[in-house]
Each structure stands twice: as C-alpha cells, then as structure tokens.
mmCIF file of C-alpha atoms in Angstrom:
data_model
loop_
_atom_site.group_PDB
_atom_site.id
_atom_site.type_symbol
_atom_site.label_atom_id
_atom_site.label_comp_id
_atom_site.label_asym_id
_atom_site.label_seq_id
_atom_site.Cartn_x
_atom_site.Cartn_y
_atom_site.Cartn_z
ATOM 1 C CA ALA A 389 1.981 3.258 17.095
ATOM 2 C CA ASP A 390 -0.849 0.919 18.121
ATOM 3 C CA CYS A 391 -0.250 1.733 21.760
ATOM 4 C CA SER A 392 -2.124 0.614 24.856
ATOM 5 C CA GLY A 393 -0.873 2.673 27.757
ATOM 6 C CA SER A 394 2.926 2.596 27.635
ATOM 7 C CA ALA A 395 3.047 -0.617 25.579
ATOM 8 C CA CYS A 396 3.338 -0.133 21.803
ATOM 9 C CA SER A 397 3.592 -2.688 19.023
ATOM 10 C CA PHE A 398 5.565 -0.257 16.835
ATOM 11 C CA ILE A 399 8.074 2.447 17.830
ATOM 12 C CA TYR A 400 9.800 5.000 15.595
ATOM 13 C CA THR A 401 12.050 7.880 16.602
ATOM 14 C CA GLN A 402 14.210 10.254 14.606
ATOM 15 C CA GLN A 403 16.668 12.983 15.548
ATOM 16 C CA LYS A 404 19.491 14.920 14.018
ATOM 17 C CA LEU A 405 22.727 13.156 14.924
ATOM 18 C CA PRO A 406 24.482 15.226 17.600
ATOM 19 C CA GLY A 407 27.608 16.881 16.235
ATOM 20 C CA SER A 408 26.641 16.232 12.611
ATOM 21 C CA SER A 409 24.886 18.457 10.098
ATOM 22 C CA ASP A 410 24.217 15.841 7.416
ATOM 23 C CA ARG A 411 23.076 12.716 9.288
ATOM 24 C CA VAL A 412 19.920 11.566 11.047
ATOM 25 C CA GLU A 413 19.627 8.877 13.704
ATOM 26 C CA ILE A 414 16.642 6.550 13.392
ATOM 27 C CA VAL A 415 15.304 3.923 15.763
ATOM 28 C CA LEU A 416 12.818 1.293 14.571
ATOM 29 C CA ALA A 417 11.320 -1.224 16.980
ATOM 30 C CA GLY A 418 8.366 -3.566 17.005
ATOM 31 C CA ARG A 419 6.867 -6.455 18.892
ATOM 32 C CA VAL A 420 6.655 -8.626 15.759
ATOM 33 C CA SER A 421 8.182 -11.824 14.386
ATOM 34 C CA GLY A 422 8.553 -10.347 10.898
ATOM 35 C CA TRP A 423 9.531 -6.739 10.221
ATOM 36 C CA VAL A 424 8.765 -3.092 10.901
ATOM 37 C CA ALA A 425 9.529 -0.298 8.457
ATOM 38 C CA VAL A 426 9.219 3.413 7.819
ATOM 39 C CA GLY A 427 8.759 4.848 4.336
ATOM 40 C CA PHE A 428 9.474 8.396 3.184
ATOM 41 C CA SER A 429 6.960 9.290 0.482
ATOM 42 C CA ASP A 430 6.061 12.286 -1.676
ATOM 43 C CA ASP A 431 2.380 11.416 -1.225
ATOM 44 C CA GLN A 432 0.195 9.360 1.091
ATOM 45 C CA LYS A 433 0.210 6.331 -1.204
ATOM 46 C CA MET A 434 2.535 3.357 -1.348
ATOM 47 C CA GLY A 435 4.869 3.514 -4.344
ATOM 48 C CA ASN A 436 8.254 5.093 -5.130
ATOM 49 C CA ASP A 437 9.103 5.352 -1.427
ATOM 50 C CA ASP A 438 12.444 5.353 0.379
ATOM 51 C CA VAL A 439 12.068 2.591 2.992
ATOM 52 C CA MET A 440 14.186 1.611 5.965
ATOM 53 C CA GLY A 441 13.287 -1.632 7.696
ATOM 54 C CA CYS A 442 14.110 -3.716 10.743
ATOM 55 C CA GLN A 443 13.650 -7.433 10.094
ATOM 56 C CA LEU A 444 13.889 -10.594 12.186
ATOM 57 C CA SER A 445 15.677 -13.529 10.572
ATOM 58 C CA ARG A 446 13.780 -16.696 9.783
ATOM 59 C CA ASP A 447 15.529 -18.499 12.646
ATOM 60 C CA GLY A 448 14.190 -15.866 15.049
ATOM 61 C CA VAL A 449 17.647 -15.032 16.373
ATOM 62 C CA ARG A 450 19.251 -12.325 14.243
ATOM 63 C CA VAL A 451 17.918 -8.867 13.417
ATOM 64 C CA PHE A 452 18.738 -7.010 10.180
ATOM 65 C CA ALA A 453 18.579 -3.306 9.335
ATOM 66 C CA LYS A 454 17.916 -2.693 5.646
ATOM 67 C CA ASN A 455 17.876 0.219 3.228
ATOM 68 C CA THR A 456 15.164 -0.567 0.661
ATOM 69 C CA ASN A 457 12.590 1.096 -1.572
ATOM 70 C CA ASN A 458 9.072 0.517 -2.842
ATOM 71 C CA ARG A 459 8.806 0.382 -6.600
ATOM 72 C CA GLY A 460 5.079 0.356 -7.095
ATOM 73 C CA LYS A 461 3.652 -2.163 -4.620
ATOM 74 C CA SER A 462 6.807 -4.256 -4.316
ATOM 75 C CA ASN A 463 9.718 -3.828 -1.934
ATOM 76 C CA SER A 464 13.280 -4.239 -3.199
ATOM 77 C CA LEU A 465 16.777 -3.727 -1.841
ATOM 78 C CA ASP A 466 18.708 -0.629 -2.884
ATOM 79 C CA ASN A 467 21.794 -2.820 -3.213
ATOM 80 C CA PRO A 468 21.205 -6.623 -3.278
ATOM 81 C CA ASN A 469 24.876 -7.182 -2.430
ATOM 82 C CA ASP A 470 24.767 -4.893 0.609
ATOM 83 C CA PRO A 471 21.229 -4.535 2.030
ATOM 84 C CA SER A 472 22.394 -2.144 4.750
ATOM 85 C CA GLN A 473 24.249 0.152 2.351
ATOM 86 C CA TYR A 474 24.269 3.810 3.525
ATOM 87 C CA LEU A 475 23.211 2.771 7.041
ATOM 88 C CA GLU A 476 25.936 3.575 9.580
ATOM 89 C CA ASN A 477 26.519 2.819 13.259
ATOM 90 C CA VAL A 478 24.023 -0.038 12.998
ATOM 91 C CA VAL A 479 22.926 -1.652 16.252
ATOM 92 C CA THR A 480 20.316 -4.431 16.146
ATOM 93 C CA TYR A 481 19.010 -6.786 18.785
ATOM 94 C CA LYS A 482 16.003 -8.708 20.027
ATOM 95 C CA SER A 483 14.798 -8.300 23.596
ATOM 96 C CA ASP A 484 11.629 -9.423 25.353
ATOM 97 C CA GLY A 485 9.895 -10.279 22.073
ATOM 98 C CA GLN A 486 10.773 -6.938 20.477
ATOM 99 C CA ILE A 487 13.161 -6.321 17.589
ATOM 100 C CA VAL A 488 15.145 -3.084 17.617
ATOM 101 C CA CYS A 489 17.274 -1.374 14.968
ATOM 102 C CA ARG A 490 19.231 1.825 15.623
ATOM 103 C CA PHE A 491 21.292 3.394 12.858
ATOM 104 C CA THR A 492 22.317 6.666 11.244
ATOM 105 C CA ARG A 493 22.036 7.661 7.604
ATOM 106 C CA LYS A 494 23.160 10.587 5.526
ATOM 107 C CA LEU A 495 20.335 12.966 4.793
ATOM 108 C CA ASN A 496 21.369 12.790 1.148
ATOM 109 C CA THR A 497 23.151 9.585 0.167
ATOM 110 C CA GLY A 498 23.377 10.602 -3.482
ATOM 111 C CA ALA A 499 21.758 7.337 -4.547
ATOM 112 C CA PRO A 500 18.871 7.734 -7.033
ATOM 113 C CA GLU A 501 16.713 5.293 -5.031
ATOM 114 C CA ASP A 502 17.009 7.311 -1.811
ATOM 115 C CA LYS A 503 15.098 10.443 -0.896
ATOM 116 C CA ASP A 504 16.907 13.583 0.127
ATOM 117 C CA LEU A 505 15.903 13.742 3.780
ATOM 118 C CA ASN A 506 16.705 17.444 3.895
ATOM 119 C CA ASN A 507 13.211 17.763 2.420
ATOM 120 C CA GLU A 508 9.887 16.978 4.069
ATOM 121 C CA TYR A 509 7.948 13.782 3.310
ATOM 122 C CA TYR A 510 4.898 11.887 4.426
ATOM 123 C CA LEU A 511 5.885 9.037 6.728
ATOM 124 C CA LEU A 512 4.363 5.588 6.196
ATOM 125 C CA PHE A 513 4.635 3.018 8.995
ATOM 126 C CA ALA A 514 4.045 -0.676 8.333
ATOM 127 C CA SER A 515 4.803 -4.045 9.911
ATOM 128 C CA ASN A 516 4.457 -7.763 9.302
ATOM 129 C CA ALA A 517 3.874 -10.220 12.119
ATOM 130 C CA GLY A 518 5.319 -13.392 10.603
ATOM 131 C CA THR A 519 7.893 -14.856 8.275
ATOM 132 C CA ASN A 520 7.418 -15.904 4.675
ATOM 133 C CA GLY A 521 10.618 -17.829 3.995
ATOM 134 C CA GLN A 522 12.384 -14.672 2.754
ATOM 135 C CA ASN A 523 13.525 -13.334 6.113
ATOM 136 C CA ASP A 524 17.249 -13.356 5.501
ATOM 137 C CA PHE A 525 19.766 -10.580 5.034
ATOM 138 C CA PHE A 526 19.908 -10.711 1.252
ATOM 139 C CA ALA A 527 16.136 -10.602 0.662
ATOM 140 C CA PRO A 528 13.732 -7.644 0.579
ATOM 141 C CA LEU A 529 11.180 -7.147 3.322
ATOM 142 C CA GLY A 530 8.959 -9.552 1.426
ATOM 143 C CA ALA A 531 5.594 -10.442 2.988
ATOM 144 C CA LYS A 532 2.827 -7.872 2.776
ATOM 145 C CA HIS A 533 2.148 -5.690 5.795
ATOM 146 C CA ILE A 534 -0.546 -7.056 8.120
ATOM 147 C CA ALA A 535 -2.703 -3.917 8.163
ATOM 148 C CA ASN A 536 -3.095 -0.643 6.317
ATOM 149 C CA PRO A 537 0.037 1.472 6.852
ATOM 150 C CA LEU A 538 -0.179 4.349 9.302
ATOM 151 C CA ILE A 539 0.409 7.638 7.474
ATOM 152 C CA THR A 540 1.166 11.109 8.783
ATOM 153 C CA SER A 541 -1.473 13.716 7.940
ATOM 154 C CA SER A 542 1.172 16.190 6.774
ATOM 155 C CA LYS A 543 4.758 16.103 5.564
ATOM 156 C CA VAL A 544 7.435 15.737 8.236
ATOM 157 C CA SER A 545 11.090 16.705 8.278
ATOM 158 C CA ALA A 546 13.599 14.031 9.283
ATOM 159 C CA LEU A 547 15.331 16.762 11.297
ATOM 160 C CA SER A 548 12.220 17.592 13.291
ATOM 161 C CA SER A 549 12.116 16.614 16.953
ATOM 162 C CA LYS A 550 8.408 17.400 17.302
ATOM 163 C CA GLU A 551 5.859 14.687 17.971
ATOM 164 C CA PHE A 552 3.540 13.789 15.106
ATOM 165 C CA THR A 553 0.536 11.543 14.635
ATOM 166 C CA ALA A 554 -0.245 8.970 11.986
ATOM 167 C CA SER A 555 -3.430 7.151 11.090
ATOM 168 C CA ALA A 556 -4.523 4.445 8.671
ATOM 169 C CA GLU A 557 -5.718 5.510 5.247
ATOM 170 C CA SER A 558 -9.490 5.595 4.951
ATOM 171 C CA LYS A 559 -10.918 2.765 2.824
ATOM 172 C CA ALA A 560 -14.414 4.250 2.634
ATOM 173 C CA LEU A 561 -14.292 4.795 -1.141
ATOM 174 C CA VAL A 562 -12.888 1.301 -1.735
ATOM 175 C CA THR A 563 -15.649 -0.204 0.419
ATOM 176 C CA ALA A 564 -18.314 1.787 -1.428
ATOM 177 C CA HIS A 565 -16.820 0.698 -4.768
ATOM 178 C CA ALA A 566 -17.000 -2.964 -3.717
ATOM 179 C CA ILE A 567 -20.592 -2.619 -2.498
ATOM 180 C CA PHE A 568 -21.793 -1.071 -5.748
ATOM 181 C CA MET A 569 -20.000 -3.665 -7.887
ATOM 182 C CA ILE A 570 -21.398 -6.568 -5.854
ATOM 183 C CA LEU A 571 -24.919 -5.144 -5.989
ATOM 184 C CA ALA A 572 -24.593 -4.575 -9.717
ATOM 185 C CA TRP A 573 -22.977 -7.779 -10.959
ATOM 186 C CA ILE A 574 -23.819 -10.433 -8.385
ATOM 187 C CA GLY A 575 -27.247 -9.159 -7.402
ATOM 188 C CA ALA A 576 -28.982 -7.022 -10.012
ATOM 189 C CA ALA A 577 -27.371 -8.490 -13.155
ATOM 190 C CA SER A 578 -28.406 -12.020 -12.161
ATOM 191 C CA ILE A 579 -31.996 -10.927 -11.566
ATOM 192 C CA GLY A 580 -32.017 -8.936 -14.791
ATOM 193 C CA LEU A 581 -30.944 -11.997 -16.791
ATOM 194 C CA PHE A 582 -33.486 -14.151 -14.938
ATOM 195 C CA MET A 583 -36.418 -11.965 -16.091
ATOM 196 C CA PRO A 584 -36.427 -12.632 -19.857
ATOM 197 C CA ARG A 585 -35.455 -16.278 -19.399
ATOM 198 C CA PHE A 586 -38.108 -17.355 -16.892
ATOM 199 C CA MET A 587 -40.677 -14.568 -16.468
ATOM 200 C CA LYS A 588 -41.914 -14.121 -20.038
ATOM 201 C CA LYS A 589 -44.696 -16.637 -19.578
ATOM 202 C CA ALA A 590 -45.412 -15.859 -15.951
ATOM 203 C CA TRP A 591 -45.898 -12.116 -16.523
ATOM 204 C CA VAL A 592 -47.477 -10.260 -19.371
ATOM 205 C CA LYS A 593 -44.888 -8.636 -21.614
ATOM 206 C CA PRO A 594 -44.930 -5.008 -20.391
ATOM 207 C CA TYR A 595 -44.304 -5.969 -16.784
ATOM 208 C CA TRP A 596 -41.395 -8.385 -17.178
ATOM 209 C CA PHE A 597 -39.732 -6.158 -19.774
ATOM 210 C CA GLN A 598 -40.097 -3.007 -17.679
ATOM 211 C CA ALA A 599 -38.648 -4.807 -14.646
ATOM 212 C CA HIS A 600 -35.795 -6.207 -16.765
ATOM 213 C CA ARG A 601 -35.004 -2.772 -18.217
ATOM 214 C CA ALA A 602 -35.093 -1.018 -14.841
ATOM 215 C CA ILE A 603 -32.758 -3.605 -13.279
ATOM 216 C CA MET A 604 -30.254 -3.406 -16.137
ATOM 217 C CA VAL A 605 -30.260 0.406 -15.953
ATOM 218 C CA PHE A 606 -29.408 0.000 -12.253
ATOM 219 C CA VAL A 607 -26.527 -2.331 -13.210
ATOM 220 C CA TRP A 608 -25.213 0.310 -15.604
ATOM 221 C CA ALA A 609 -25.558 3.175 -13.105
ATOM 222 C CA ALA A 610 -24.017 1.230 -10.190
ATOM 223 C CA THR A 611 -21.059 0.158 -12.358
ATOM 224 C CA ILE A 612 -20.348 3.717 -13.479
ATOM 225 C CA LEU A 613 -20.664 5.031 -9.928
ATOM 226 C CA GLY A 614 -18.388 2.285 -8.571
ATOM 227 C CA PHE A 615 -15.842 3.100 -11.272
ATOM 228 C CA ILE A 616 -15.892 6.811 -10.411
ATOM 229 C CA LEU A 617 -15.410 6.062 -6.703
ATOM 230 C CA ILE A 618 -12.307 3.935 -7.248
ATOM 231 C CA VAL A 619 -10.808 6.447 -9.697
ATOM 232 C CA VAL A 620 -11.263 9.181 -7.083
ATOM 233 C CA HIS A 621 -9.620 6.942 -4.468
ATOM 234 C CA VAL A 622 -6.472 6.254 -6.536
ATOM 235 C CA GLU A 623 -6.446 9.837 -7.839
ATOM 236 C CA GLY A 624 -6.551 8.897 -11.496
ATOM 237 C CA TRP A 625 -4.741 6.246 -13.522
ATOM 238 C CA SER A 626 -2.581 4.227 -11.150
ATOM 239 C CA LYS A 627 0.446 3.125 -13.144
ATOM 240 C CA ASP A 628 2.690 0.565 -11.485
ATOM 241 C CA VAL A 629 6.195 0.398 -12.955
ATOM 242 C CA SER A 630 7.647 -1.817 -10.219
ATOM 243 C CA ASN A 631 9.258 -4.146 -12.726
ATOM 244 C CA GLY A 632 10.441 -1.407 -15.071
ATOM 245 C CA SER A 633 7.557 -1.756 -17.519
ATOM 246 C CA VAL A 634 3.994 -0.545 -17.783
ATOM 247 C CA PHE A 635 3.133 -3.978 -19.223
ATOM 248 C CA ASN A 636 2.979 -5.779 -15.887
ATOM 249 C CA ALA A 637 0.160 -7.681 -14.204
ATOM 250 C CA GLU A 638 -1.232 -4.730 -12.270
ATOM 251 C CA ASN A 639 -1.453 -2.449 -15.302
ATOM 252 C CA LEU A 640 -2.946 -5.193 -17.494
ATOM 253 C CA ASN A 641 -5.610 -5.673 -14.817
ATOM 254 C CA THR A 642 -6.336 -1.942 -15.045
ATOM 255 C CA VAL A 643 -6.675 -2.206 -18.827
ATOM 256 C CA ARG A 644 -9.122 -5.115 -18.462
ATOM 257 C CA ARG A 645 -11.190 -3.101 -16.007
ATOM 258 C CA MET A 646 -11.313 -0.224 -18.478
ATOM 259 C CA GLN A 647 -12.449 -2.630 -21.202
ATOM 260 C CA THR A 648 -15.286 -3.825 -18.944
ATOM 261 C CA ILE A 649 -16.402 -0.246 -18.366
ATOM 262 C CA CYS A 650 -16.351 0.396 -22.139
ATOM 263 C CA PHE A 651 -18.533 -2.689 -22.755
ATOM 264 C CA VAL A 652 -21.000 -1.478 -20.097
ATOM 265 C CA LEU A 653 -21.219 1.916 -21.763
#
C-alpha cells in the first residue's frame, strides 16, 4: 500500500500455510516507527474487527506481533496476559527502517473475539507513524492511525492467493455535512440573530424581518440536510459499545446531537 515504484510504506501478504488445512501465514511490514495492522471486518467500517498488528517498541529496538480486536473505535488485546495468543511461528525484526512480522494463525481459533477466517471479510489496513508511550508488549496498538484506513472494495478470503486492491473510504458525505453545519451555525445563524438586534432601526420592518426569516429558514434547512448526510454516511444509528455499555462518551454525544436536531425542528 502507498507505493511509489517498488517502494511501499505498508506491505501485507497472506497464504495458506503449506501442508496445513487450518492455518494461514500472514506477513505485515511497514516503514513506520509505530505500528501497522490488518483488520478483518464484516463491513467497511471500523468496529468489531479482528485485528493483527506489528508494533515497534518505544525504545525502537524490539518488534511485537499482536492479536487484538477493535471494540467500537478502540483497540484492545484479545488476552492482556499474552498479546500474541493464537499467533504461531512468530518472527519479528526491524531492518532498514522497516518493521516486519511473520506468523501463522489458525483459521478458527475458537475465541469469541476472533473471526473465523474460513469466511470472507473486508480487509482494513492502517498504520501509525509514531509512538504514544504505549508501545510495549502488554499494551494495545494505542495511538490512532495516521490516515483513513485502506479498505478492500469486496470481501476477501484469507485463503486466497489472488491480488486485491484497497482504497481509503470516501469522506465526501462527512465533508458536505461539515460544510452545511458551518454555513448554518457559524455563518447564517449569526447573521440571522444580528438582524433583529441591530437592523430594526436601520431598515423598515418588512425588510429586516423578511431577511431574518429567510436566513433562519436556511439555518433550519441546512441543519436538516447536514443531519441526513451524516446519517447516510454512518448507515443509521452508530452505537459504540467499546466499553461494554451504550452509555459511553460517543453514544452520549450522539444523543446530544439528536437533541439539537429536535430543538431545531
């Protein structure tokens, strides 16, 4: 991924382990000082993913291979006491500024946190260029990825030896949502409130009131449109249960946003 000629900042390969019917060999490599990871997901969104990562230690010397998962937007270890649990034949090293992890894993470990790799999944590729003080063996991948993850356009089998392509998720709807909200609440709403406060005496009543009403109708319409765009982007109510409860910060933020929309209506 992110290749220029034969030089790539992120490399991922997978193949059925020769002589085995229930194991896959995976190679993760990246020219980073943080981590690279691949996630197996039922959809093209981050959340409830089986993640395998290759991480450089904070001292920049050791390299760790980890079996983790994404619960909502947060990464956590499958087994905090054994971060490389279910990873076999692990080989890790750093060479010429690149970290490399090679390992095998059962297609079906039997663990509830792990996906059954006999099935097909979307692949999500992400990396982080630096450390955040958590880069040790007994810590999750930690720091947020530096760019939008690359995602395959279709589901891929871990047993497939075919080449596949991945691209970053489009943020067009998110950008449009932000534009409409900024226009509505920073631009139009401020002007709409300015009209009755300062323009009553400068303009005769019908003109300032008509301008005020038109601007506030625009605020209402832009807010509703921005709300629809973001709902379409997340494909409905986005419930994050990363900490085992729907009453976490992300979901409370969603509730507050819904309250704002209700007040606008």
